[in-house]
CSV table of C-alpha atoms in Angstrom, one decimal:
chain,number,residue,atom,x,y,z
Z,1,UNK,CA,-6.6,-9.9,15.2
Z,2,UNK,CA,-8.5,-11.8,12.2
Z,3,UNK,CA,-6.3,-11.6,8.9
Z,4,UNK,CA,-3.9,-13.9,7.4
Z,5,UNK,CA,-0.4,-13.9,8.4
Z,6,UNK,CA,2.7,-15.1,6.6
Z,7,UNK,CA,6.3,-16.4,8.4
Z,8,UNK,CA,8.4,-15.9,8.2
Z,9,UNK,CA,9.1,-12.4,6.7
Z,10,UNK,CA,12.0,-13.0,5.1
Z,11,UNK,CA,14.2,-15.8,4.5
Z,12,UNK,CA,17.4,-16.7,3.0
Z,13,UNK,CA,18.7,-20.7,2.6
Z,14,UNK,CA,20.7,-22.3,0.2
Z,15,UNK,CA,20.5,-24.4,-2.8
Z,16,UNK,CA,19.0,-27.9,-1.5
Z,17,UNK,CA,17.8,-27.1,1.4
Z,18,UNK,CA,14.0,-27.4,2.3
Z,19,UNK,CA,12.0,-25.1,3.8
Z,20,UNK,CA,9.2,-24.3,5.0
Z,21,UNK,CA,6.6,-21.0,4.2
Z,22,UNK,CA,3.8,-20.8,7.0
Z,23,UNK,CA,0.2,-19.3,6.2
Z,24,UNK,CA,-2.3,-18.7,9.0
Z,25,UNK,CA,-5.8,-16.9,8.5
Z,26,UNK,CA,-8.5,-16.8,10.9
Z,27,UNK,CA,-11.5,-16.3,8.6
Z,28,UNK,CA,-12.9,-19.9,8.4
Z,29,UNK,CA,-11.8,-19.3,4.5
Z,30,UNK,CA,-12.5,-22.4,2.8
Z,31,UNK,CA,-10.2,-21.5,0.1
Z,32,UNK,CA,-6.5,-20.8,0.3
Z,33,UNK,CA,-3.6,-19.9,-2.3
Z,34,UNK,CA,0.0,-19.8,-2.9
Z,35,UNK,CA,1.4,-17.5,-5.9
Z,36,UNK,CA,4.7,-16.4,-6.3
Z,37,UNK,CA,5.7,-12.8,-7.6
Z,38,UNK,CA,7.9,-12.2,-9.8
Z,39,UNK,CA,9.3,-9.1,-12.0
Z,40,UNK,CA,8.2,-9.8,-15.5
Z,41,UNK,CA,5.5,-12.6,-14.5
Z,42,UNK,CA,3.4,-11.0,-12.2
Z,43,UNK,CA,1.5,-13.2,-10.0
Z,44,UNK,CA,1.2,-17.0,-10.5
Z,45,UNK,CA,-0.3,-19.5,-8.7
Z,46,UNK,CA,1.4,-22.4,-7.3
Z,47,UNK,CA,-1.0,-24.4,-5.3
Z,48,UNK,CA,-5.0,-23.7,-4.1
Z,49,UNK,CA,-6.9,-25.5,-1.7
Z,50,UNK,CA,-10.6,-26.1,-1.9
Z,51,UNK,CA,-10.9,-27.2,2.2
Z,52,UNK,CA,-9.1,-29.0,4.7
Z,53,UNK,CA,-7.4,-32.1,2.5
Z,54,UNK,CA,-8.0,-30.7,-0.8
Z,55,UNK,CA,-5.2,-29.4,-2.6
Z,56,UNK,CA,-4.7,-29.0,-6.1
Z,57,UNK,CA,-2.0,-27.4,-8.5
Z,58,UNK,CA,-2.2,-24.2,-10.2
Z,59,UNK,CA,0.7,-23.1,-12.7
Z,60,UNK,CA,4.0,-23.3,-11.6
Z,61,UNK,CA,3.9,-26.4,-8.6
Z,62,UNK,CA,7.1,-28.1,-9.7
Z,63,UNK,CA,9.3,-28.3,-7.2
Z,64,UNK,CA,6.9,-27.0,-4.3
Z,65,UNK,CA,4.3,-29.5,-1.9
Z,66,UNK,CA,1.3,-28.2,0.3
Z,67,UNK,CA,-0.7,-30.1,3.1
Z,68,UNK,CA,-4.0,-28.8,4.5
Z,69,UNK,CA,-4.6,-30.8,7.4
Z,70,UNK,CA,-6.7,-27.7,9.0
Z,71,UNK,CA,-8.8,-25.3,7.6
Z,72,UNK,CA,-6.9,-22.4,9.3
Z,73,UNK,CA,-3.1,-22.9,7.9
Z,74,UNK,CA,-1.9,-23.7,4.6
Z,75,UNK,CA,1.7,-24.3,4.4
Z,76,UNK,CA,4.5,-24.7,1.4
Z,77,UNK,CA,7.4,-26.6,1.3
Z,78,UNK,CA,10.5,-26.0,-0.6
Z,79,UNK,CA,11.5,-29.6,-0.8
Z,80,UNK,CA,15.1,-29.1,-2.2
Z,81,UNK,CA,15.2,-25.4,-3.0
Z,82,UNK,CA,16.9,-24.0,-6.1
Z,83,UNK,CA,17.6,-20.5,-7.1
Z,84,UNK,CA,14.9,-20.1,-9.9
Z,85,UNK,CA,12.5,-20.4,-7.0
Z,86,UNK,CA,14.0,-17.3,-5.1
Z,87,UNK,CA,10.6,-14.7,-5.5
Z,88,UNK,CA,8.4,-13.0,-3.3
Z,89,UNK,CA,5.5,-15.4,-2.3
Z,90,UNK,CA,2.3,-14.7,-0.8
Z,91,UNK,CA,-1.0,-16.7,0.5
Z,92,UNK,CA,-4.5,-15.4,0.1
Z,93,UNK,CA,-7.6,-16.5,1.3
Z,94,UNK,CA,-11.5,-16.2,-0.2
Z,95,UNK,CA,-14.9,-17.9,0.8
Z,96,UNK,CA,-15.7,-19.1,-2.9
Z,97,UNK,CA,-16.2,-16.3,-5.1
Z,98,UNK,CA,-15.8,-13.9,-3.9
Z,99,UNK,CA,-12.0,-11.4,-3.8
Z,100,UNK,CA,-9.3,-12.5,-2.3
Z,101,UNK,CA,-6.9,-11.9,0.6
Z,102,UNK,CA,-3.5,-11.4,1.1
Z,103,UNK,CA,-1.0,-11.7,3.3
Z,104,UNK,CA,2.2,-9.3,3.5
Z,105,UNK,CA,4.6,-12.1,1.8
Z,106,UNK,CA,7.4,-13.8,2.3
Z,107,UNK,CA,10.9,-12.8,0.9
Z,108,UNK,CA,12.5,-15.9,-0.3
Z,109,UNK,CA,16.0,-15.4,-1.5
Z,110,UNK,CA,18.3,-19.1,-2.4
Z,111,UNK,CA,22.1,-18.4,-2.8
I,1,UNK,CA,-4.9,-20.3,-18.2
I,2,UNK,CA,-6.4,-16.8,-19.5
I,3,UNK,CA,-4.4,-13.9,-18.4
I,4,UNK,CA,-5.4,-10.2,-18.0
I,5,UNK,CA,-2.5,-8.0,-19.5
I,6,UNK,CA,-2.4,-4.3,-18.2
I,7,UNK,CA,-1.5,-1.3,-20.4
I,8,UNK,CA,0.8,1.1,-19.4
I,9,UNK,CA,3.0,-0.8,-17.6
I,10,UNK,CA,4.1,2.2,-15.8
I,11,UNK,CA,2.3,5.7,-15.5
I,12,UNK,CA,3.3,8.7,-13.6
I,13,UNK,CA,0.8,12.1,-13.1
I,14,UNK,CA,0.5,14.8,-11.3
I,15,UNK,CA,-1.8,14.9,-7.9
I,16,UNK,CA,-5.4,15.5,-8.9
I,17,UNK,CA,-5.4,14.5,-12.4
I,18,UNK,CA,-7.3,11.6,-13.2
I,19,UNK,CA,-5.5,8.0,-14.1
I,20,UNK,CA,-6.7,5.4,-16.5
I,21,UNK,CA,-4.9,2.1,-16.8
I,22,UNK,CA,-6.7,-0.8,-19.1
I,23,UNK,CA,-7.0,-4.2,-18.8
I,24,UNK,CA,-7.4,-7.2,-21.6
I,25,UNK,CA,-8.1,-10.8,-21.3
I,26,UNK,CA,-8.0,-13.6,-23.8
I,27,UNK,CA,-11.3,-15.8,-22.3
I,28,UNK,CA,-14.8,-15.8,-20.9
I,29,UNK,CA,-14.9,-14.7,-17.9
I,30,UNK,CA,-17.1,-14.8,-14.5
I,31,UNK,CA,-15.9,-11.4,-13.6
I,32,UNK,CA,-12.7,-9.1,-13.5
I,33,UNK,CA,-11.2,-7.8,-10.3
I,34,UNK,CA,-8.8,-5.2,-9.7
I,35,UNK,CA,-6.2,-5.0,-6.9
I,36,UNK,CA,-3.8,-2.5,-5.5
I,37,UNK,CA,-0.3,-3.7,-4.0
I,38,UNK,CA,1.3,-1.1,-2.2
I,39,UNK,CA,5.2,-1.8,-1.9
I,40,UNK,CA,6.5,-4.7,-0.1
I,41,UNK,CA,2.5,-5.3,0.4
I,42,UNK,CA,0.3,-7.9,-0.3
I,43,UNK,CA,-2.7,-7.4,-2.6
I,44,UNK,CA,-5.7,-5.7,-1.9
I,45,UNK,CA,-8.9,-5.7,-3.9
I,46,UNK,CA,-10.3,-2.7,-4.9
I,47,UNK,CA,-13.1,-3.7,-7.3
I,48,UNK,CA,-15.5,-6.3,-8.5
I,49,UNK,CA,-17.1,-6.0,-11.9
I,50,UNK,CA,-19.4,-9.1,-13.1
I,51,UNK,CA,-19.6,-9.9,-16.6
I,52,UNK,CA,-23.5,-8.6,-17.1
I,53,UNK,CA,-22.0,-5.5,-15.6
I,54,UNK,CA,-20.9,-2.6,-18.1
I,55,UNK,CA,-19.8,0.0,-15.2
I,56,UNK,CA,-19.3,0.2,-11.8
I,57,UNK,CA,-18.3,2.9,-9.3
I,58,UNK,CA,-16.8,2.9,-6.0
I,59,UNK,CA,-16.1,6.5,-4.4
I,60,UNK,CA,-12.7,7.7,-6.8
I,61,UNK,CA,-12.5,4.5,-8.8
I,62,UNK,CA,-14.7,3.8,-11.6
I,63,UNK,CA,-14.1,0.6,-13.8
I,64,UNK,CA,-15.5,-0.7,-16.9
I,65,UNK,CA,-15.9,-3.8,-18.5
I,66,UNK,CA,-16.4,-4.5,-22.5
I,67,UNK,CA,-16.6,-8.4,-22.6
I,68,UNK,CA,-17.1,-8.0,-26.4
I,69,UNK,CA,-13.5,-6.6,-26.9
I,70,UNK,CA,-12.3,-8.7,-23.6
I,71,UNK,CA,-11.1,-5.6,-22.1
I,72,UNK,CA,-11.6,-3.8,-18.7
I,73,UNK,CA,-10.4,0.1,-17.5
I,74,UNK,CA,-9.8,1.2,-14.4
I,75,UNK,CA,-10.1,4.9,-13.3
I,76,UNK,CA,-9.2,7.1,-10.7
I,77,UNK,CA,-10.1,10.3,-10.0
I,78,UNK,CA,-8.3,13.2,-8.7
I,79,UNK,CA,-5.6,11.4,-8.1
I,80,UNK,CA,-3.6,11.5,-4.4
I,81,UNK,CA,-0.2,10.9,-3.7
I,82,UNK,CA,-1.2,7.3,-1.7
I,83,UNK,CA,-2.6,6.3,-4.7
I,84,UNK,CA,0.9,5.5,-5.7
I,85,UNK,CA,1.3,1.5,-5.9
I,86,UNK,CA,0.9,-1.0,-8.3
I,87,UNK,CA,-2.8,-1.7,-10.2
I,88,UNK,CA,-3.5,-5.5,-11.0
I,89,UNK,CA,-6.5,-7.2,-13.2
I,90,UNK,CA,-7.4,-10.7,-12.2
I,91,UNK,CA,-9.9,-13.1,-14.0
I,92,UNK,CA,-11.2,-16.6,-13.0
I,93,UNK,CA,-13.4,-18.5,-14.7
I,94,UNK,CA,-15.0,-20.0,-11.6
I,95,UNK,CA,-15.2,-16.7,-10.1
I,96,UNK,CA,-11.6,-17.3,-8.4
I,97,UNK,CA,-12.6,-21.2,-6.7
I,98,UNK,CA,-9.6,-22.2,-8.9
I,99,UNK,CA,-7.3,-19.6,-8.5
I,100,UNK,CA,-7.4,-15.9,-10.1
I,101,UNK,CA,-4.9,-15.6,-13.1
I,102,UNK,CA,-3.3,-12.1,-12.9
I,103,UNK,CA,-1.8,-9.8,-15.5
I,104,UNK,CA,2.0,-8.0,-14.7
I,105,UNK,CA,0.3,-5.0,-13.3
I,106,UNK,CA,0.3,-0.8,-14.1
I,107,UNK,CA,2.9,0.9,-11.8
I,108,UNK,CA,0.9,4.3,-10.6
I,109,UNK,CA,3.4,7.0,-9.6
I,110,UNK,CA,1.7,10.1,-8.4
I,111,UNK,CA,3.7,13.4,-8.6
I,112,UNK,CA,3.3,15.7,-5.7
């Protein structure tokens, strides 16, 4: 089914461990996002990507890394993961622009 | 980076009266977009408005945009009970190639 999916659902790790949020969409978008959600902020974004190789940060990227090697998936790494970044985060998608979309989330919860 | 900021944070109506949340932004924008995020959902986009654009329609929603007072409105008409969710303005300079900066949202609760 075309869309963009997010993995896993849910997650819980502890403090310094890394890990791993996937994000697949099967537009051909040439854009991708990462924002984190959280009570009181809203939405902010972490990281966008123009194409395949071309990342750049948005707001809030401390602490987080993204690689683009294909068009298709767009994936953030937790490199040593603290509690402040426990939040809800989700991907989107967009030819340029034009509105964006979402995936469902991921639940990310560091004890 | 401009944000929109919504106002009322949190409104709850009866089904079939109408509901009005605004928006306000602090920049120059390309256009405003408004999403819906139903709970534990992603966002989903109801609404384009471009800045040369004063009002647009689509079937219960109506928004408006006043780019002298850097403020948007979103209505909805005879309200449903699956209207309930939250309402979210987004701006981008670029049009959103950079990223949309979003406000904290209106929380919609429709009374049966």
């Amino acid at each position: 089914d075309a869309g963009i999916t997010q993995s896993p659902r849910y997650k819980i790790t502890e403090t310094g461990r890394q890990v791993t949020l996937m994000c697949h969409q099967t537009w051909s978008h040439s854009y991708m996002f990462w924002y984190r959600q959280d009570l009181g902020h809203g939405l902010r974004l972490i990281y966008y990507s123009a194409a395949a190789d071309i990342t750049d940060k948005g707001e809030v990227p401390d602490g987080y890394v993204v690689s683009r090697s294909k068009t298709e998936n767009f994936p953030l790494t937790l490199e040593s993961a603290t509690r402040s970044q426990t939040s809800v985060y989700f991907c989107a998608s967009s030819p340029r622009f034009t509105p964006l979309h979402f995936g469902n989330g991921t639940r990310l919860t560091v004890t | 980076s401009q944000q929109g900021e919504e106002d009322p944070q949190a409104l709850s109506i009866q089904e079939g009266e109408n509901a009005t949340m605004n928006c306000s932004y602090k920049t120059s924008i390309n256009n405003l977009q408004w999403y819906r995020q139903n709970s534990g959902r992603g966002l989903v986009h109801l609404i384009l408005i471009r800045s040369n654009e004063r009002e647009k329609h689509s079937g219960r929603l109506r928004v408006t945009l006043d780019t002298s007072k850097k403020s948007s409105s979103l209505l909805i008409t005879a309200s449903r009970a699956a209207d309930t969710a939250s309402y979210f303005c987004a701006t981008g300079e670029g049009g959103g190639a950079d990223g949309l900066t979003f406000g904290k949202g209106t929380h919609l609760i429709i009374q049966p």
